[in-house]
Amino acid sequence: MPQDNHHIFADGELSRSEDTLRIDTLEGETKYLPVESVGTIYLHGQIDFNTRALGLLNEHGTAVHVFGWKDYYKGSYLPKRQHQSGNTIVEQVRAYDDHERRMRIARSMIEASIHNMRANLKYYHTRDHDFGSEIQTLNQQRKRVGSVSDIEELLGVEATARKAYYACFDDILRDPFELTRREYNPPSNEANALVSFLNAMVYTTCVSAIRNTALDPTVGYVHQPGDRRFTLSLDLADIFKPILADRVMFRVVNRQQLGIDDFESELEGCLLSEDGRLTVLEVYEEMLDQTVEHPRLKRKVSYKTLVQTDVYSLKKHVLTGEPYRPTERWW
Amino acid sequence: MFVLVTYDVPAERTRIYRKLLRKHLEHIQYSVFYGDITEGQLVTIQNEIHNVLDTDDSVYIFESNVSASVECTVLGDADEPGSKFT
């Protein structure tokens, strides 16, 4: 069972005290975090910490994701690897190097991703929106996945599908939110800012899940393994963005939990305010804890567990050749 | 699962229990701890308590298998337990 996340928005100090984590905020509040029960910590505020605190996090295998100015993802402190297996890494790289095997994994990832996008559109299609033609496009692209022979072509298919998908956002989102074009670095308007922030959250969720296995996060299958980023997390995040990020976005906007005044425009970009981020994260955390009956595991599992089982499935596939089943919304 | 632990021990021994329980649970009042944890974690807590128990100490552990079935009302100046935000 994955453990809970904890988000620290306050400015202050994170330290080790009596064998557990202690937060002293600048407002003079002291809070203790049960280190045995916290899985991942997100730092959104200005936090001081020292090596004693890091040592404790290390002992308990707690990852820390750091967000900087305007909650731009800065990086992660990942504890010393608890799962080490040369065998897994060798097999993971072999699967990457073997064109056929890589394509098989990449194809199933893209298929799952398109399937999950389509599931979102279908949901709104039955609720007074007309996305017939976009759903058609997604169906076509999903079929094309089976016939592509290299990664570039596959990325093209994915891009076409995603474009058709994002084109529907404007219609789904309640006015005055609008997403005519997906833009980032920096996001140009409120909807883009929201997508960027939530995508970063999905990415970190995947980083934490991959870290619980011996897989190497830098070797991905769809994305080209470059420098400075965890390509495997990017691959997995694409599968989960429609399930986690996009649904949260539609919810906070359409239920008017978030308004235009929860954003700040600065330097030609637009970003969420601190209150806005808190609102979004509360809903995102609820979404991670939401459960669904799993047909193969025969029990209820949370969405967060789904991310974890997806990684396990990939690892099993790489090691034993058992079929990789990326998460496709079945509920 | 939902767990509520309370203790009544001589003043000089309270820190032993506080230190032990803070690692796993949220400290909601002086000698009251709450948490949504796994069965395994609860066994660990019980074992750790057994190791430090003394003649005058008493500890209550309330538990429920489904944490969602426990209703909690907070009155006065206090936060809801189980917040994931600081």
Short mmCIF file of C-alpha atoms in Angstrom, two decimals:
data_model
loop_
_atom_site.label_atom_id
_atom_site.label_comp_id
_atom_site.label_asym_id
_atom_site.label_seq_id
_atom_site.Cartn_x
_atom_site.Cartn_y
_atom_site.Cartn_z
CA MET A 1 0.00 0.00 0.00
CA PRO A 2 1.49 3.34 -0.99
CA GLN A 3 1.89 5.80 1.83
CA ASP A 4 0.45 9.27 2.13
CA ASN A 5 1.98 12.39 0.67
CA HIS A 6 2.51 15.47 2.74
CA HIS A 7 2.68 18.97 1.28
CA ILE A 8 4.46 21.77 3.10
CA PHE A 9 3.37 25.22 1.94
CA ALA A 10 4.55 27.09 5.01
CA ASP A 11 7.99 28.67 5.20
CA GLY A 12 10.17 27.33 7.97
CA GLU A 13 12.41 24.53 9.02
CA LEU A 14 12.28 20.79 8.60
CA SER A 15 14.33 18.94 11.17
CA ARG A 16 14.84 15.67 12.92
CA SER A 17 13.51 15.49 16.44
CA GLU A 18 12.88 12.48 18.65
CA ASP A 19 13.31 10.06 15.75
CA THR A 20 10.70 11.73 13.62
CA LEU A 21 10.26 14.79 11.38
CA ARG A 22 9.50 18.15 12.86
CA ILE A 23 8.31 21.24 11.05
CA ASP A 24 8.74 24.66 12.66
CA THR A 25 6.97 27.30 10.65
CA LEU A 26 7.93 30.96 10.65
CA GLU A 27 4.57 31.66 12.22
CA GLY A 28 5.80 29.83 15.30
CA GLU A 29 3.84 26.63 14.87
CA THR A 30 5.44 23.27 15.51
CA LYS A 31 4.19 20.11 13.92
CA TYR A 32 5.46 16.57 13.98
CA LEU A 33 5.13 14.30 10.96
CA PRO A 34 4.88 10.57 11.58
CA VAL A 35 7.91 9.51 9.56
CA GLU A 36 6.77 5.88 9.43
CA SER A 37 3.51 6.86 7.73
CA VAL A 38 4.63 9.55 5.28
CA GLY A 39 5.58 8.29 1.82
CA THR A 40 6.58 11.41 -0.05
CA ILE A 41 7.05 15.02 1.01
CA TYR A 42 6.42 17.99 -1.28
CA LEU A 43 8.10 21.26 -0.41
CA HIS A 44 6.26 24.26 -1.86
CA GLY A 45 7.46 26.90 0.59
CA GLN A 46 10.90 28.07 1.61
CA ILE A 47 12.21 25.33 3.84
CA ASP A 48 15.54 25.02 5.64
CA PHE A 49 16.77 21.56 6.39
CA ASN A 50 20.00 19.90 7.33
CA THR A 51 21.75 16.59 6.80
CA ARG A 52 20.28 15.12 10.00
CA ALA A 53 16.79 15.56 8.54
CA LEU A 54 17.92 14.13 5.20
CA GLY A 55 19.49 11.20 7.04
CA LEU A 56 16.19 10.40 8.70
CA LEU A 57 14.32 10.63 5.37
CA ASN A 58 16.96 8.38 3.90
CA GLU A 59 16.49 5.77 6.64
CA HIS A 60 12.78 5.63 5.97
CA GLY A 61 13.02 5.81 2.20
CA THR A 62 10.99 9.01 2.05
CA ALA A 63 11.37 10.99 -1.19
CA VAL A 64 11.23 14.79 -1.18
CA HIS A 65 10.11 16.76 -4.23
CA VAL A 66 11.14 20.39 -4.24
CA PHE A 67 9.19 23.13 -5.96
CA GLY A 68 10.73 26.53 -6.44
CA TRP A 69 9.61 29.92 -7.62
CA LYS A 70 5.91 29.85 -8.49
CA ASP A 71 5.90 26.11 -7.84
CA TYR A 72 8.09 25.30 -10.78
CA TYR A 73 9.39 21.76 -10.27
CA LYS A 74 12.99 22.07 -9.13
CA GLY A 75 14.01 18.51 -8.42
CA SER A 76 13.85 15.70 -5.94
CA TYR A 77 15.84 14.39 -3.04
CA LEU A 78 15.59 10.67 -3.50
CA PRO A 79 16.80 8.47 -0.64
CA LYS A 80 19.55 5.94 -1.08
CA ARG A 81 18.25 3.18 -3.29
CA GLN A 82 16.50 0.51 -1.27
CA HIS A 83 15.84 -1.63 -4.28
CA GLN A 84 18.98 -2.44 -6.13
CA SER A 85 19.17 -4.99 -8.82
CA GLY A 86 21.75 -4.99 -11.55
CA ASN A 87 19.72 -7.65 -13.27
CA THR A 88 16.68 -5.38 -13.61
CA ILE A 89 18.73 -2.53 -15.05
CA VAL A 90 20.48 -4.79 -17.53
CA GLU A 91 17.13 -6.19 -18.68
CA GLN A 92 15.58 -2.71 -18.80
CA VAL A 93 18.33 -1.45 -21.07
CA ARG A 94 18.20 -4.61 -23.19
CA ALA A 95 14.50 -4.04 -23.72
CA TYR A 96 15.30 -0.48 -24.77
CA ASP A 97 18.06 -1.55 -27.14
CA ASP A 98 16.04 -4.25 -28.87
CA HIS A 99 13.99 -2.31 -31.41
CA GLU A 100 11.11 -4.78 -31.46
CA ARG A 101 10.83 -4.99 -27.68
CA ARG A 102 11.10 -1.25 -27.27
CA MET A 103 8.39 -0.69 -29.86
CA ARG A 104 6.11 -3.20 -28.16
CA ILE A 105 6.37 -1.43 -24.81
CA ALA A 106 6.14 2.03 -26.37
CA ARG A 107 3.09 1.04 -28.43
CA SER A 108 1.20 -0.27 -25.44
CA MET A 109 2.04 2.90 -23.50
CA ILE A 110 0.72 5.15 -26.26
CA GLU A 111 -2.36 2.97 -26.71
CA ALA A 112 -3.12 3.26 -23.02
CA SER A 113 -2.56 6.98 -23.10
CA ILE A 114 -4.91 7.46 -26.07
CA HIS A 115 -7.45 5.13 -24.49
CA ASN A 116 -7.45 7.23 -21.31
CA MET A 117 -7.85 10.46 -23.25
CA ARG A 118 -10.75 8.93 -25.13
CA ALA A 119 -12.35 7.81 -21.87
CA ASN A 120 -12.42 11.43 -20.69
CA LEU A 121 -13.96 12.64 -23.93
CA LYS A 122 -16.54 9.86 -23.90
CA TYR A 123 -17.57 10.88 -20.41
CA TYR A 124 -18.27 14.44 -21.52
CA HIS A 125 -19.68 13.29 -24.84
CA THR A 126 -22.56 11.63 -22.99
CA ARG A 127 -23.07 14.82 -20.97
CA ASP A 128 -24.23 17.45 -23.43
CA HIS A 129 -21.01 17.92 -25.35
CA ASP A 130 -20.45 16.76 -28.89
CA PHE A 131 -17.04 15.20 -29.30
CA GLY A 132 -18.00 12.61 -31.90
CA SER A 133 -15.38 13.63 -34.44
CA GLU A 134 -12.58 13.95 -31.86
CA ILE A 135 -13.39 10.51 -30.44
CA GLN A 136 -13.25 9.26 -34.01
CA THR A 137 -9.80 10.80 -34.44
CA LEU A 138 -8.59 9.15 -31.23
CA ASN A 139 -9.96 5.80 -32.39
CA GLN A 140 -8.14 6.14 -35.70
CA GLN A 141 -4.88 7.13 -34.04
CA ARG A 142 -5.15 4.25 -31.61
CA LYS A 143 -5.58 1.84 -34.51
CA ARG A 144 -2.60 3.39 -36.31
CA VAL A 145 -0.38 2.63 -33.30
CA GLY A 146 -0.32 -1.05 -34.23
CA SER A 147 1.14 -0.38 -37.67
CA VAL A 148 3.88 2.16 -36.94
CA SER A 149 7.41 0.90 -37.24
CA ASP A 150 9.55 3.49 -35.49
CA ILE A 151 9.42 5.82 -32.50
CA GLU A 152 9.23 9.04 -34.51
CA GLU A 153 6.12 7.82 -36.28
CA LEU A 154 4.67 6.72 -32.95
CA LEU A 155 5.31 10.16 -31.46
CA GLY A 156 3.53 11.64 -34.45
CA VAL A 157 0.49 9.51 -33.78
CA GLU A 158 0.57 10.52 -30.13
CA ALA A 159 0.86 14.21 -31.03
CA THR A 160 -2.10 14.04 -33.41
CA ALA A 161 -4.20 12.33 -30.75
CA ARG A 162 -3.19 14.77 -28.05
CA LYS A 163 -3.93 17.73 -30.28
CA ALA A 164 -7.44 16.50 -30.95
CA TYR A 165 -7.83 15.84 -27.24
CA TYR A 166 -6.66 19.26 -26.08
CA ALA A 167 -8.92 20.86 -28.65
CA CYS A 168 -11.89 19.66 -26.58
CA PHE A 169 -10.68 21.26 -23.35
CA ASP A 170 -11.98 24.66 -24.32
CA ASP A 171 -15.45 23.23 -24.63
CA ILE A 172 -15.32 21.23 -21.39
CA LEU A 173 -13.92 24.03 -19.26
CA ARG A 174 -16.45 26.47 -17.92
CA ASP A 175 -15.93 30.06 -19.08
CA PRO A 176 -13.86 32.19 -18.63
CA PHE A 177 -11.23 29.44 -18.73
CA GLU A 178 -9.99 28.76 -22.21
CA LEU A 179 -7.45 26.48 -23.75
CA THR A 180 -7.17 27.28 -27.41
CA ARG A 181 -3.56 26.21 -27.58
CA ARG A 182 -1.40 24.20 -25.24
CA GLU A 183 1.50 26.46 -24.34
CA TYR A 184 4.16 26.24 -21.67
CA ASN A 185 7.48 27.71 -20.60
CA PRO A 186 5.86 29.86 -19.35
CA PRO A 187 2.16 28.96 -19.58
CA SER A 188 0.35 31.71 -21.44
CA ASN A 189 -3.03 31.63 -19.73
CA GLU A 190 -4.90 30.20 -16.75
CA ALA A 191 -5.84 26.87 -18.31
CA ASN A 192 -2.30 26.29 -19.54
CA ALA A 193 -0.94 27.12 -16.10
CA LEU A 194 -3.27 24.60 -14.54
CA VAL A 195 -2.35 21.85 -17.02
CA SER A 196 1.37 22.53 -16.45
CA PHE A 197 1.08 22.41 -12.68
CA LEU A 198 -0.98 19.21 -12.62
CA ASN A 199 1.27 17.51 -15.17
CA ALA A 200 4.24 18.27 -12.92
CA MET A 201 2.37 16.63 -10.04
CA VAL A 202 1.66 13.50 -12.08
CA TYR A 203 5.31 13.41 -13.09
CA THR A 204 6.48 13.46 -9.46
CA THR A 205 3.90 10.82 -8.53
CA CYS A 206 5.47 8.58 -11.18
CA VAL A 207 9.00 9.40 -9.99
CA SER A 208 8.05 8.22 -6.49
CA ALA A 209 6.43 5.04 -7.84
CA ILE A 210 9.43 4.14 -10.00
CA ARG A 211 11.73 4.75 -7.06
CA ASN A 212 9.93 1.95 -5.20
CA THR A 213 11.33 -0.50 -7.71
CA ALA A 214 14.81 -1.22 -9.02
CA LEU A 215 13.96 0.27 -12.43
CA ASP A 216 16.14 3.11 -13.63
CA PRO A 217 13.98 6.22 -14.11
CA THR A 218 16.26 7.64 -16.81
CA VAL A 219 15.70 4.87 -19.34
CA GLY A 220 12.30 5.31 -20.95
CA TYR A 221 10.75 3.70 -23.99
CA VAL A 222 8.64 6.30 -25.73
CA HIS A 223 10.70 9.35 -24.89
CA GLN A 224 14.27 9.43 -26.02
CA PRO A 225 16.53 9.06 -22.97
CA GLY A 226 18.27 12.39 -22.82
CA ASP A 227 20.02 14.15 -20.01
CA ARG A 228 18.63 15.91 -16.96
CA ARG A 229 15.23 14.25 -16.91
CA PHE A 230 13.61 11.02 -15.91
CA THR A 231 12.32 9.75 -19.25
CA LEU A 232 10.61 6.71 -17.79
CA SER A 233 8.56 9.03 -15.57
CA LEU A 234 7.58 11.03 -18.63
CA ASP A 235 6.40 7.85 -20.36
CA LEU A 236 4.28 6.81 -17.39
CA ALA A 237 3.00 10.32 -16.74
CA ASP A 238 1.50 10.35 -20.26
CA ILE A 239 -0.61 7.33 -19.34
CA PHE A 240 -1.87 8.90 -16.12
CA LYS A 241 -2.31 12.53 -17.13
CA PRO A 242 -5.87 12.00 -18.44
CA ILE A 243 -6.83 9.99 -15.35
CA LEU A 244 -5.24 12.18 -12.70
CA ALA A 245 -4.39 15.66 -13.99
CA ASP A 246 -7.13 16.36 -16.53
CA ARG A 247 -9.98 15.09 -14.40
CA VAL A 248 -8.81 17.22 -11.48
CA MET A 249 -8.62 20.20 -13.77
CA PHE A 250 -12.17 19.76 -15.10
CA ARG A 251 -13.43 19.29 -11.56
CA VAL A 252 -11.88 22.37 -9.95
CA VAL A 253 -12.83 24.59 -12.88
CA ASN A 254 -16.35 23.32 -13.51
CA ARG A 255 -17.31 23.19 -9.85
CA GLN A 256 -15.89 26.70 -9.57
CA GLN A 257 -13.52 25.77 -6.78
CA LEU A 258 -10.97 27.76 -8.73
CA GLY A 259 -11.51 31.14 -10.35
CA ILE A 260 -9.53 33.46 -12.57
CA ASP A 261 -8.43 35.39 -9.48
CA ASP A 262 -6.53 32.31 -8.26
CA PHE A 263 -3.91 33.08 -10.91
CA GLU A 264 -1.22 35.71 -11.21
CA SER A 265 0.08 37.07 -14.49
CA GLU A 266 3.67 38.09 -14.51
CA LEU A 267 6.48 38.33 -17.04
CA GLU A 268 4.29 37.36 -19.97
CA GLY A 269 3.30 34.18 -18.18
CA CYS A 270 0.45 33.11 -16.00
CA LEU A 271 0.77 31.00 -12.88
CA LEU A 272 -1.31 29.72 -10.00
CA SER A 273 -1.35 31.72 -6.79
CA GLU A 274 -0.52 30.01 -3.51
CA ASP A 275 -4.19 29.66 -2.54
CA GLY A 276 -4.94 28.29 -5.97
CA ARG A 277 -2.23 25.69 -5.71
CA LEU A 278 -3.53 24.57 -2.34
CA THR A 279 -7.04 24.17 -3.71
CA VAL A 280 -5.81 22.18 -6.70
CA LEU A 281 -3.61 19.96 -4.56
CA GLU A 282 -6.41 19.14 -2.14
CA VAL A 283 -8.47 17.84 -5.05
CA TYR A 284 -5.46 16.09 -6.56
CA GLU A 285 -4.77 14.28 -3.27
CA GLU A 286 -8.43 13.25 -3.06
CA MET A 287 -8.13 11.88 -6.57
CA LEU A 288 -5.03 9.84 -5.65
CA ASP A 289 -6.91 8.32 -2.71
CA GLN A 290 -10.02 7.55 -4.72
CA THR A 291 -10.49 3.80 -5.06
CA VAL A 292 -11.80 1.51 -7.77
CA GLU A 293 -12.44 -2.23 -7.87
CA HIS A 294 -9.52 -3.95 -9.56
CA PRO A 295 -10.58 -6.98 -11.63
CA ARG A 296 -7.28 -8.86 -11.47
CA LEU A 297 -6.32 -8.00 -7.90
CA LYS A 298 -9.93 -8.56 -6.80
CA ARG A 299 -9.95 -5.73 -4.32
CA LYS A 300 -10.35 -2.02 -4.21
CA VAL A 301 -7.23 -0.07 -5.03
CA SER A 302 -6.54 3.65 -5.00
CA TYR A 303 -5.48 5.55 -8.11
CA LYS A 304 -2.12 5.96 -6.44
CA THR A 305 -1.81 2.18 -6.20
CA LEU A 306 -2.66 1.97 -9.90
CA VAL A 307 0.43 4.04 -10.70
CA GLN A 308 2.45 1.66 -8.56
CA THR A 309 1.00 -1.52 -10.11
CA ASP A 310 1.69 -0.09 -13.56
CA VAL A 311 5.37 0.21 -12.66
CA TYR A 312 5.39 -3.30 -11.20
CA SER A 313 3.81 -4.63 -14.37
CA LEU A 314 6.48 -2.95 -16.50
CA LYS A 315 9.23 -4.37 -14.31
CA LYS A 316 7.74 -7.84 -14.48
CA HIS A 317 7.52 -7.55 -18.25
CA VAL A 318 11.12 -6.45 -18.57
CA LEU A 319 12.36 -9.25 -16.33
CA THR A 320 10.16 -12.18 -17.27
CA GLY A 321 8.42 -11.23 -20.50
CA GLU A 322 5.01 -11.42 -18.87
CA PRO A 323 2.70 -9.06 -20.81
CA TYR A 324 2.94 -5.41 -19.77
CA ARG A 325 -0.51 -4.04 -19.02
CA PRO A 326 -0.41 -0.26 -18.80
CA THR A 327 -3.36 1.21 -16.95
CA GLU A 328 -6.32 1.69 -19.27
CA ARG A 329 -9.40 3.09 -17.59
CA TRP A 330 -11.82 0.17 -17.29
CA TRP A 331 -14.23 1.74 -14.82
CA MET B 1 -7.14 1.23 9.31
CA PHE B 2 -8.22 3.81 11.87
CA VAL B 3 -6.29 3.82 15.16
CA LEU B 4 -6.64 5.97 18.25
CA VAL B 5 -4.11 5.51 21.05
CA THR B 6 -4.29 7.11 24.50
CA TYR B 7 -2.03 6.63 27.47
CA ASP B 8 -1.99 7.42 31.17
CA VAL B 9 1.49 7.08 32.65
CA PRO B 10 3.55 8.78 35.37
CA ALA B 11 4.65 12.26 34.29
CA GLU B 12 8.32 11.39 33.91
CA ARG B 13 7.47 8.52 31.57
CA THR B 14 5.20 10.39 29.15
CA ARG B 15 8.10 11.31 26.85
CA ILE B 16 8.81 7.60 26.25
CA TYR B 17 5.36 7.07 24.79
CA ARG B 18 5.21 10.40 23.04
CA LYS B 19 8.46 9.72 21.24
CA LEU B 20 7.38 6.21 20.32
CA LEU B 21 3.95 7.13 19.00
CA ARG B 22 4.96 10.29 17.12
CA LYS B 23 6.91 8.19 14.67
CA HIS B 24 3.74 6.49 13.47
CA LEU B 25 0.76 8.64 14.40
CA GLU B 26 -0.44 12.20 14.52
CA HIS B 27 -0.22 13.84 17.94
CA ILE B 28 -3.64 15.41 18.42
CA GLN B 29 -3.72 16.07 22.16
CA TYR B 30 -1.29 15.62 25.08
CA SER B 31 -1.72 11.87 25.43
CA VAL B 32 -3.90 11.15 22.41
CA PHE B 33 -2.63 9.94 19.03
CA TYR B 34 -4.51 9.30 15.84
CA GLY B 35 -3.56 7.60 12.60
CA ASP B 36 -4.71 5.89 9.43
CA ILE B 37 -2.15 3.09 9.21
CA THR B 38 -1.70 -0.50 8.10
CA GLU B 39 -2.21 -3.57 10.28
CA GLY B 40 1.51 -4.23 10.14
CA GLN B 41 2.27 -0.76 11.49
CA LEU B 42 -0.17 -1.37 14.34
CA VAL B 43 1.58 -4.61 15.26
CA THR B 44 4.88 -2.70 15.31
CA ILE B 45 3.38 -0.07 17.60
CA GLN B 46 1.98 -2.71 19.95
CA ASN B 47 5.31 -4.51 20.13
CA GLU B 48 7.14 -1.27 20.81
CA ILE B 49 4.69 -0.40 23.58
CA HIS B 50 5.11 -3.86 25.14
CA ASN B 51 8.84 -3.29 25.29
CA VAL B 52 8.53 -0.13 27.38
CA LEU B 53 5.46 -0.89 29.54
CA ASP B 54 5.99 -0.43 33.28
CA THR B 55 3.76 -1.34 36.26
CA ASP B 56 1.91 1.98 36.53
CA ASP B 57 1.42 2.52 32.78
CA SER B 58 -1.83 2.10 30.93
CA VAL B 59 -2.43 2.42 27.19
CA TYR B 60 -5.70 2.20 25.28
CA ILE B 61 -5.78 1.35 21.60
CA PHE B 62 -9.02 1.86 19.65
CA GLU B 63 -9.09 0.53 16.14
CA SER B 64 -11.46 0.11 13.24
CA ASN B 65 -10.75 -1.78 10.05
CA VAL B 66 -12.32 0.84 7.83
CA SER B 67 -11.11 4.30 8.64
CA ALA B 68 -13.89 5.84 6.52
CA SER B 69 -16.51 4.42 8.88
CA VAL B 70 -15.26 6.52 11.78
CA GLU B 71 -16.90 9.89 12.14
CA CYS B 72 -14.86 12.63 13.77
CA THR B 73 -16.17 15.96 15.04
CA VAL B 74 -13.78 18.64 16.16
CA LEU B 75 -15.00 21.32 18.54
CA GLY B 76 -13.08 24.39 19.62
CA ASP B 77 -9.68 25.59 18.54
CA ALA B 78 -8.18 22.58 16.78
CA ASP B 79 -7.55 21.29 13.26
CA GLU B 80 -9.15 18.27 11.69
CA PRO B 81 -6.81 15.33 12.14
CA GLY B 82 -5.19 13.73 9.11
CA SER B 83 -4.41 16.86 7.09
CA LYS B 84 -1.85 16.33 4.33
CA PHE B 85 -0.96 20.01 4.24
CA THR B 86 1.14 22.29 6.40
#
